[in-house]
Coordinates of C-alpha atoms and ligand atoms in Angstrom, one line a residue:
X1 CA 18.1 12.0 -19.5
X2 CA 14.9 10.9 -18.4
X3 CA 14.1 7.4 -17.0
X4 CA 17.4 6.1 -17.2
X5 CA 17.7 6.0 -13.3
X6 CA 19.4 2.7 -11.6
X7 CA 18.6 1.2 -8.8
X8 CA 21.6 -0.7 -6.8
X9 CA 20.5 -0.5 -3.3
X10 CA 20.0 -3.0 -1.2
X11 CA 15.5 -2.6 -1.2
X12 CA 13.5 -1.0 -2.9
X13 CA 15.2 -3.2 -6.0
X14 CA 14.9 -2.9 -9.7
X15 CA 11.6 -4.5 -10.8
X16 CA 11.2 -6.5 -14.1
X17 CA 8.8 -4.8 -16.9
X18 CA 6.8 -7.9 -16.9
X19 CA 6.2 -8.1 -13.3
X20 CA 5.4 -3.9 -13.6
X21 CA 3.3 -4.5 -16.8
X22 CA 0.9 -7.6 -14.6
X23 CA -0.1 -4.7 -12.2
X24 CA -1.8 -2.3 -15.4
X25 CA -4.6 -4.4 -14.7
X26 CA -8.1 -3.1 -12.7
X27 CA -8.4 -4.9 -9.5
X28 CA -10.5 -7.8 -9.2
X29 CA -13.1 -8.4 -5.9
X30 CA -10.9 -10.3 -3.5
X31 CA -14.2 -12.7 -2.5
X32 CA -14.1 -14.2 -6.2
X33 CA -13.3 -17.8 -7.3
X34 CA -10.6 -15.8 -9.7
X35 CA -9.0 -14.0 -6.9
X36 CA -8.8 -17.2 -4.9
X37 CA -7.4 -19.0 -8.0
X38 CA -3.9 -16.4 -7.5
X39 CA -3.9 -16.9 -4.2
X40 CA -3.7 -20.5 -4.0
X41 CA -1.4 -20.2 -6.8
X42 CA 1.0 -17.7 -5.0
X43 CA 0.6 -19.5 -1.6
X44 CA 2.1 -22.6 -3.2
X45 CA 4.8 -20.6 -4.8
X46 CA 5.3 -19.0 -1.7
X47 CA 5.9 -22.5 0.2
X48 CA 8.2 -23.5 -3.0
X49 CA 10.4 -20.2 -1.8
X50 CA 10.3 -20.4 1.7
X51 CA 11.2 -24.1 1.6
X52 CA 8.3 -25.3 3.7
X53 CA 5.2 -27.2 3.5
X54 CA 4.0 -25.1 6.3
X55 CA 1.9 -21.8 5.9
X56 CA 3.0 -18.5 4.5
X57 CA 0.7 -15.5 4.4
X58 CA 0.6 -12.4 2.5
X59 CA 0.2 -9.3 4.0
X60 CA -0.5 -5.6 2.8
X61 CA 2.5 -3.9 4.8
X62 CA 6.0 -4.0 4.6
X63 CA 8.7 -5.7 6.4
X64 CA 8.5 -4.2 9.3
X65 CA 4.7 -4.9 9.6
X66 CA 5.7 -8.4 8.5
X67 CA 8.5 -8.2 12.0
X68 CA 5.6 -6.9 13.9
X69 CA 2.9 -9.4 13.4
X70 CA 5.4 -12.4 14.3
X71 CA 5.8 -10.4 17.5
X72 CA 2.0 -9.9 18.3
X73 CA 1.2 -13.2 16.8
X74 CA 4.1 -15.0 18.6
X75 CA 4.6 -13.8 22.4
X76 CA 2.4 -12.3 25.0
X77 CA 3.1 -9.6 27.3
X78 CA 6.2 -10.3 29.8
X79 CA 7.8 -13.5 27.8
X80 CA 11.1 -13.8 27.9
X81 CA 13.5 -13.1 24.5
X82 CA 17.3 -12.9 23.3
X83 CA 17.6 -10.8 20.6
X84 CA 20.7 -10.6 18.5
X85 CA 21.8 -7.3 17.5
X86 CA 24.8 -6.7 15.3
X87 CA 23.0 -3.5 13.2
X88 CA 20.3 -1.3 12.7
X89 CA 17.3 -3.8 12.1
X90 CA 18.1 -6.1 14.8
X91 CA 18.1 -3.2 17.3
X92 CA 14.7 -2.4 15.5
X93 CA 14.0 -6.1 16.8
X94 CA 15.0 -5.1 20.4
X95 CA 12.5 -1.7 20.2
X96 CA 10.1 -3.5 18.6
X97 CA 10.0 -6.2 21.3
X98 CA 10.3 -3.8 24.1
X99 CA 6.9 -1.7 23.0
X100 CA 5.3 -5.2 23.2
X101 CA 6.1 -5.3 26.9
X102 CA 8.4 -8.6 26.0
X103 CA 11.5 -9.0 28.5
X104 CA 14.2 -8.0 26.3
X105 CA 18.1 -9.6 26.5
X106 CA 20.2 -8.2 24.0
X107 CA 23.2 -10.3 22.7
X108 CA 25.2 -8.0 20.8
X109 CA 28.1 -8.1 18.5
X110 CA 30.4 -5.3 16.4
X111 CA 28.7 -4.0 13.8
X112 CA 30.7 -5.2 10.7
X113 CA 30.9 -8.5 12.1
X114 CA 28.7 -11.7 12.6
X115 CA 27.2 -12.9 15.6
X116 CA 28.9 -16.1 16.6
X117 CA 27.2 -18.6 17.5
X118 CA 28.9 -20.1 19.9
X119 CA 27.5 -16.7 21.9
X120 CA 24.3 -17.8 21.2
X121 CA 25.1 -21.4 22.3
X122 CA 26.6 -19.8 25.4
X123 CA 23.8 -17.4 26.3
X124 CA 20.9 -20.5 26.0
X125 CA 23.0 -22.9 28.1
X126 CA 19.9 -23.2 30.8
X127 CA 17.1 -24.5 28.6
X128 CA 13.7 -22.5 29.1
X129 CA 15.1 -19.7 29.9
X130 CA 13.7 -17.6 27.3
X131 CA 10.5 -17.9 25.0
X132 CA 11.7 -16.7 21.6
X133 CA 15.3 -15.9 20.1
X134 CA 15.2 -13.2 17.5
X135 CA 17.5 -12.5 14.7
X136 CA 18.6 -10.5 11.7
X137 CA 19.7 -13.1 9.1
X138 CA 21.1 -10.8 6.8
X139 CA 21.8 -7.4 8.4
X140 CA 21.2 -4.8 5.6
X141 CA 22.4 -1.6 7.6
X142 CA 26.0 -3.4 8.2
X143 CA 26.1 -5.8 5.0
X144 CA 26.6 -8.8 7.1
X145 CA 25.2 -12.1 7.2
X146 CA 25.0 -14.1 10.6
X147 CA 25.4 -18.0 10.3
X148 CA 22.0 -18.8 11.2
X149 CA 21.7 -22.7 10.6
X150 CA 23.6 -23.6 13.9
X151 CA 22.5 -20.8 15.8
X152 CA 18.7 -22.2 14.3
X153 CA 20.0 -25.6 15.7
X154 CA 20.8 -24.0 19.6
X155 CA 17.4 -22.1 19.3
X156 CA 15.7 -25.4 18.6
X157 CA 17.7 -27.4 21.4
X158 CA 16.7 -24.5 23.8
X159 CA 13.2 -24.9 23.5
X160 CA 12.6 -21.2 22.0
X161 CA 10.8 -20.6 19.3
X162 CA 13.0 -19.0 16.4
X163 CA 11.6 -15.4 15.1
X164 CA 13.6 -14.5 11.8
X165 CA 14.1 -10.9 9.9
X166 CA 15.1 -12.9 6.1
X167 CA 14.3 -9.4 4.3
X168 CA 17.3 -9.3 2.4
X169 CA 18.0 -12.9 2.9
X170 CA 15.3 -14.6 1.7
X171 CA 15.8 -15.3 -2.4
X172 CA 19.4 -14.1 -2.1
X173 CA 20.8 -17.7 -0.2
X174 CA 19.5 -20.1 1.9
X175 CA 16.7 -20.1 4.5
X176 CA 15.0 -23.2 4.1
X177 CA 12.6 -23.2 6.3
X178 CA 11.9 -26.5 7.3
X179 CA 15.3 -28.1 7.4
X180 CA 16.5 -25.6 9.8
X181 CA 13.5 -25.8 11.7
X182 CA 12.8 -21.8 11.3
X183 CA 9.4 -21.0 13.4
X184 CA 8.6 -17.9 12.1
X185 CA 10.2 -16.1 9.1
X186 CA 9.3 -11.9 7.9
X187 CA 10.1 -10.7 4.7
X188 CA 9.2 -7.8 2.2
X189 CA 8.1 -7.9 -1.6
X190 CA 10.7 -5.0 -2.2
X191 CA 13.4 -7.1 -2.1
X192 CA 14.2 -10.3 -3.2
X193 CA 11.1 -10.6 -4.6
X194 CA 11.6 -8.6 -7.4
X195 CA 9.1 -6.9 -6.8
X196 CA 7.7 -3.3 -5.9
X197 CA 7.2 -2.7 -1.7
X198 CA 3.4 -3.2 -0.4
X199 CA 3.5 -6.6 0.9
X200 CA 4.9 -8.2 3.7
X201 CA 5.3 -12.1 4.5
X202 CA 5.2 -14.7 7.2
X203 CA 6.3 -17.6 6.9
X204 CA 5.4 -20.3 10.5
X205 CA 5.9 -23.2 11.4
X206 CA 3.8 -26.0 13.0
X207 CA 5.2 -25.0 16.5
X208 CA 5.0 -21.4 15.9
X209 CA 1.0 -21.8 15.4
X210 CA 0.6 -23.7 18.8
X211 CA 2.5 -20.5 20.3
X212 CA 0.5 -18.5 18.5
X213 CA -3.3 -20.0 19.7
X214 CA -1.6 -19.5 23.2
X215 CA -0.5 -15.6 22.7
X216 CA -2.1 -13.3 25.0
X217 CA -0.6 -10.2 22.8
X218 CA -3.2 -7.6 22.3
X219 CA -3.4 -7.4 17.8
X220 CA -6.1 -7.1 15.6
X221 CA -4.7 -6.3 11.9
X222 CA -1.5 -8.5 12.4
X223 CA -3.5 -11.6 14.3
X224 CA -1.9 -14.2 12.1
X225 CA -4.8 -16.8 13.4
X226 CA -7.2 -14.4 10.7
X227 CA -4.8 -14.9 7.8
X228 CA -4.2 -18.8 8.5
X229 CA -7.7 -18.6 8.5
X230 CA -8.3 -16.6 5.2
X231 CA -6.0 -18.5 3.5
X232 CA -8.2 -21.9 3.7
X233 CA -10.9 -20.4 1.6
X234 CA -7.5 -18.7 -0.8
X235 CA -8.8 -15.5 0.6
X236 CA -7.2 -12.7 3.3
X237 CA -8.9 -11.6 6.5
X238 CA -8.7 -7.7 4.9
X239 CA -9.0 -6.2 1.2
X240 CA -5.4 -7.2 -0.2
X241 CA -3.0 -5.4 -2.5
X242 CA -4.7 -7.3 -5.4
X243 CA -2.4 -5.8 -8.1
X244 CA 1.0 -6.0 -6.2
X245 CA -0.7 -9.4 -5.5
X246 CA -0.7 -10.2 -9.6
X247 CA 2.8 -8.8 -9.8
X248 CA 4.0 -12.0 -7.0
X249 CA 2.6 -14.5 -9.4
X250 CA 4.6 -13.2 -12.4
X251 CA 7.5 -12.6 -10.1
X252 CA 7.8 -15.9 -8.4
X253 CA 6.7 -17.9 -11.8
X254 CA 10.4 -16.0 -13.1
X255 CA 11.9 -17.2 -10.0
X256 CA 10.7 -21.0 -10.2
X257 CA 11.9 -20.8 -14.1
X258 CA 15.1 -19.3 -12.6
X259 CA 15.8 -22.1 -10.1
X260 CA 16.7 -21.5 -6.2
X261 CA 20.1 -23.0 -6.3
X262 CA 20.6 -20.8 -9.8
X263 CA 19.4 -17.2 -7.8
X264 CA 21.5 -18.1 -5.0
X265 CA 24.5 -18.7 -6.9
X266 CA 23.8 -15.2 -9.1
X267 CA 23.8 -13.4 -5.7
X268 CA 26.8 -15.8 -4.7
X269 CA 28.8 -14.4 -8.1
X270 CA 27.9 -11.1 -7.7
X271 CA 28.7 -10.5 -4.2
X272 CA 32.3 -11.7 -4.9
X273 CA 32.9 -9.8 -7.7
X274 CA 31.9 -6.4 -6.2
X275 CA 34.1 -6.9 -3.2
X276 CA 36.9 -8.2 -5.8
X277 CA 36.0 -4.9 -7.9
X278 CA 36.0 -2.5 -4.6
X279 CA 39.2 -4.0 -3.3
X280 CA 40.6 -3.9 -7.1
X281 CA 40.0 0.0 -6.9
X282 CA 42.2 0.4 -3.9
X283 CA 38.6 0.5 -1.8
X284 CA 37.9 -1.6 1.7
X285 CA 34.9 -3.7 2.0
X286 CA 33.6 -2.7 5.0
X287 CA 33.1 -6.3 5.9
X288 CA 36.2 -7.9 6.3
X289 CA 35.5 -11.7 6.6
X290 CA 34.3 -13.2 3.3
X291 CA 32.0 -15.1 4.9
X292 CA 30.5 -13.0 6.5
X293 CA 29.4 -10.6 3.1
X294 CA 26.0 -10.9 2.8
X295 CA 24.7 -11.9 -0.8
X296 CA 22.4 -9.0 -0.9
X297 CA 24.2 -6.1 -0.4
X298 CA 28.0 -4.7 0.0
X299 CA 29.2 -2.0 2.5
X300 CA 32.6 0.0 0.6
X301 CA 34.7 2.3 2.5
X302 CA 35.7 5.5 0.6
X303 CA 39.3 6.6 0.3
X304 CA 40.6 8.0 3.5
X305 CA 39.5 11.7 4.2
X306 CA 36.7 11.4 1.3
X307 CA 32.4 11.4 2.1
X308 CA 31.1 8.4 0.9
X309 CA 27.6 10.3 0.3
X310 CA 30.1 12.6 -1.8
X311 CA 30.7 9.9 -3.2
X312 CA 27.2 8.7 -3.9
X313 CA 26.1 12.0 -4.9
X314 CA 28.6 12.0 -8.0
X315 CA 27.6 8.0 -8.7
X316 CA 23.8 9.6 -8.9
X317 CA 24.6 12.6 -10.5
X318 CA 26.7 11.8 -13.4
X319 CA 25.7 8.0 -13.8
X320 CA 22.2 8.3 -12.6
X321 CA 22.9 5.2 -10.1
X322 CA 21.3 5.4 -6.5
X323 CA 23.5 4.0 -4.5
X324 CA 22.5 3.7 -0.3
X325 CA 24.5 5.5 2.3
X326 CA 25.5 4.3 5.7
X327 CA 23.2 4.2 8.7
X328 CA 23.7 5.5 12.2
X329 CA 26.9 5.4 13.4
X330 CA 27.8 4.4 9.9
X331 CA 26.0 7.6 8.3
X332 CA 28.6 9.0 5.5
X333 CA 31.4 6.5 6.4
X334 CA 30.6 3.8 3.9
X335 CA 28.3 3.3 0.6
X336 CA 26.4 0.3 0.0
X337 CA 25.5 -1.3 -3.3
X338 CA 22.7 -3.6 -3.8
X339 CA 23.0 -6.7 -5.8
X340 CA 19.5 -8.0 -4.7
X341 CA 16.9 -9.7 -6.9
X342 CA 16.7 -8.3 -10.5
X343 CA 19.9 -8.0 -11.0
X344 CA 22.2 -9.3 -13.7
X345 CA 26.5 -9.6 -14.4
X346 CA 26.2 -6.2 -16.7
X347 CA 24.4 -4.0 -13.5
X348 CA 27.4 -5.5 -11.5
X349 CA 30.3 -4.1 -13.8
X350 CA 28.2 -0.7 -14.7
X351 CA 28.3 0.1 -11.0
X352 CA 32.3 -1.0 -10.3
X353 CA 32.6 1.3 -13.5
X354 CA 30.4 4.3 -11.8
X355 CA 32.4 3.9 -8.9
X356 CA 36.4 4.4 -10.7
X357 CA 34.6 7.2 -12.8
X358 CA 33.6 9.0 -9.1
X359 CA 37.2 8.2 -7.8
X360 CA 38.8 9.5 -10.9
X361 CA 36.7 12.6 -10.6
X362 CA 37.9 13.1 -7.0
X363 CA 41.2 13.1 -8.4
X364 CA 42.2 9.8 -7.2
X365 CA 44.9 7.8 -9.6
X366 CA 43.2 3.9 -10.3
X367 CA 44.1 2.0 -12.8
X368 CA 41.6 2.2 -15.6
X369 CA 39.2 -0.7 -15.7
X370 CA 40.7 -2.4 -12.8
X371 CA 37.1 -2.9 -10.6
X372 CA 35.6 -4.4 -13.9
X373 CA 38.6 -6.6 -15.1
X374 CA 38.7 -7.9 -11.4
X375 CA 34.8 -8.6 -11.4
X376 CA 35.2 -10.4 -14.8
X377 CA 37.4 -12.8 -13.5
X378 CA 34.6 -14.0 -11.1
X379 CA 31.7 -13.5 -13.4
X380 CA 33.6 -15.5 -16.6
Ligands
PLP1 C1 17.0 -6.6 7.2 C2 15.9 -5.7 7.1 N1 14.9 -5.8 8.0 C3 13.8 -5.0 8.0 C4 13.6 -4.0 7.0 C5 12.5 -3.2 7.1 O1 11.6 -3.4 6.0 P1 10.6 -2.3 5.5 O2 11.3 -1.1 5.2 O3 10.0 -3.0 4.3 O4 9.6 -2.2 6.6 C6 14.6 -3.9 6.1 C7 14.6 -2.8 5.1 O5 15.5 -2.4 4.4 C8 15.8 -4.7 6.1 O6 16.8 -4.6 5.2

């Protein structure tokens, strides 16, 4: 059947039809009062999202790009950074820091597990010591979320500026920028934004833009200082994605009538009932500590002796769900479903039911209905 696909992985995310339909639009010239009419628009929904009264510009890239101009915009060649690595992205933060000549110290943890921040306390005892401390809030390839208000709180106390990856964070739980005194902050629109990939953000603070008029870092495209100053005429330094830029205006308008503490709690729900469900269907979450799931996304071990992409390849082929694999060292060992942005109680049980259908068809006895009857009792 065509068009029926599903989308429950952790980014690109499912996108709402109204937010698809604000795109079938021709572009409009970005150096136009009308442009600059969305764009002030967005930039204050933007703030509204990102918790901050402080700047956050739009970018035509992805998260990654949005990592990289904090980077170039942020440090110089030779400064000093911890980065905290407990998965995939946040070694992509230690790479990504390294090809930018920065001094790199790695504070690593388990994958599976959070970072604890009494490491991070530990490891910033001697204030000065380093420049900027770089984390993965949530860390997508693993499932795991790191506590990042204290560790925010020892960043700040240190002296370093604080250089955040909230891609699957942001619009899934807290990261308010402001109060946790967050310096700068890169997301995508692919994610909790409902929205399809093409633009990247950055959020900065007041004490990120004095490091970054002080930045020695070779940049052109990325140079934040030509987007801050784009942004005071409601404009962007380079042609911008103007449709995907229509799309955030419908997208964030559904998110303000939504509510922040409202999303949060949906991801909240929906997190707890697909480890409930997995566990329910005799399944480990991959994550063992609770509090350590991360809203967006959950990482399920399959049965003992079975492929989890096996696994995923039935989901997709008989249910026409796309579910996302394991990464790295993780590559066939678990599955991941995504319960980020667009996503409702009904996507949540249609997935726990995908998954007993796949066991049953690998010939493994589960109770009928038992994922869904244990999700209900946390969706009710
Ligand atoms: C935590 C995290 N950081 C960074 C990225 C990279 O974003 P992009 O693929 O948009 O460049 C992703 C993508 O999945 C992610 O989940």
């Amino acid at each position: 059947m065509q068009d029926k696909g599903f989308l429950m992985i952790p980014g690109p995310t499912p996108v709402p039809e109204s937010v698809l339909l604000s795109m079938a639009r021709h572009p409009i010239g970005h150096r136009t009062k009308d442009f600059s009419a969305v764009m002030e628009d967005v930039t204050e929904k933007l703030r509204w999202l990102h918790q901050t009264k402080g700047d956050v510009l739009t970018l035509a890239t992805s998260g990654t790009g949005a990592m990289e101009a904090s980077i170039v915009s942020a440090l110089s060649p030779g400064d000093k950074v911890l980065v905290l690595v407990n998965g995939k992205f946040g070694d992509r933060w230690a790479k990504m820091a390294k090809a930018f000549q920065c001094e790199v110290t790695v504070l690593s943890e388990e994958w599976g597990k959070a970072i604890d921040p009494e490491q991070v306390k530990e490891a910033l005892a001697t204030p000065g010591t380093y420049k900027a401390v770089i984390i993965t809030h949530s860390e997508t390839s693993t499932a795991v979320i790191n506590n990042l208000e204290p560790i925010a709180g020892y960043i700040q106390s240190h002296g370093a500026l604080s250089i955040v990856d909230a891609v699957t964070s942001l619009g899934a739980t807290q990261v308010p920028m402001d109060d946790w005194g967050l310096d700068f902050v890169a997301t995508g629109s692919q994610k909790g934004y409902m929205m399809p990939p093409g633009l990247g953000f950055v959020g900065v603070s007041a004490k990120g833009w004095e490091a970054v008029e002080k930045s020695t870092m070779p940049r052109f495209f990325f140079d934040l200082l030509k987007y801050r100053k784009s942004l005071k005429d409601a404009s962007t330094p380079f042609t911008p994605a103007i449709n995907l830029i229509y799309a955030l205006q419908i997208a964030l308008g559904m998110m303000q009538q939504e509510g922040l503490e409202n999303i949060f709690a949906r991801h909240h729900r929906h997190k707890g009932a697909v480890r409930a469900g997995a566990s329910a269907l005799g399944l480990a979450n991959y994550v063992a500590e609770d509090k350590a799931a991360a809203p967006a996304v959950t990482a399920i071990l399959p049965p003992e002796g079975v492929s989890a992409d096996k696994m995923r390849g039935i989901i997709k082929k008989r249910y026409d769900i796309a579910l996302a694999g394991g990464q790295d060292q993780l590559k066939d060992k678990i599955f991941r479903v995504g319960h980020l942005g667009f996503v409702c109680d009904r996507d949540v049980l249609t997935v726990l039911a995908a998954v007993e259908g796949a066991l049953r068809e690998l010939g493994h006895d589960v109770a009928p209905g038992a994922g869904v009857a244990a999700a209900l009792k946390l969706l009710d």
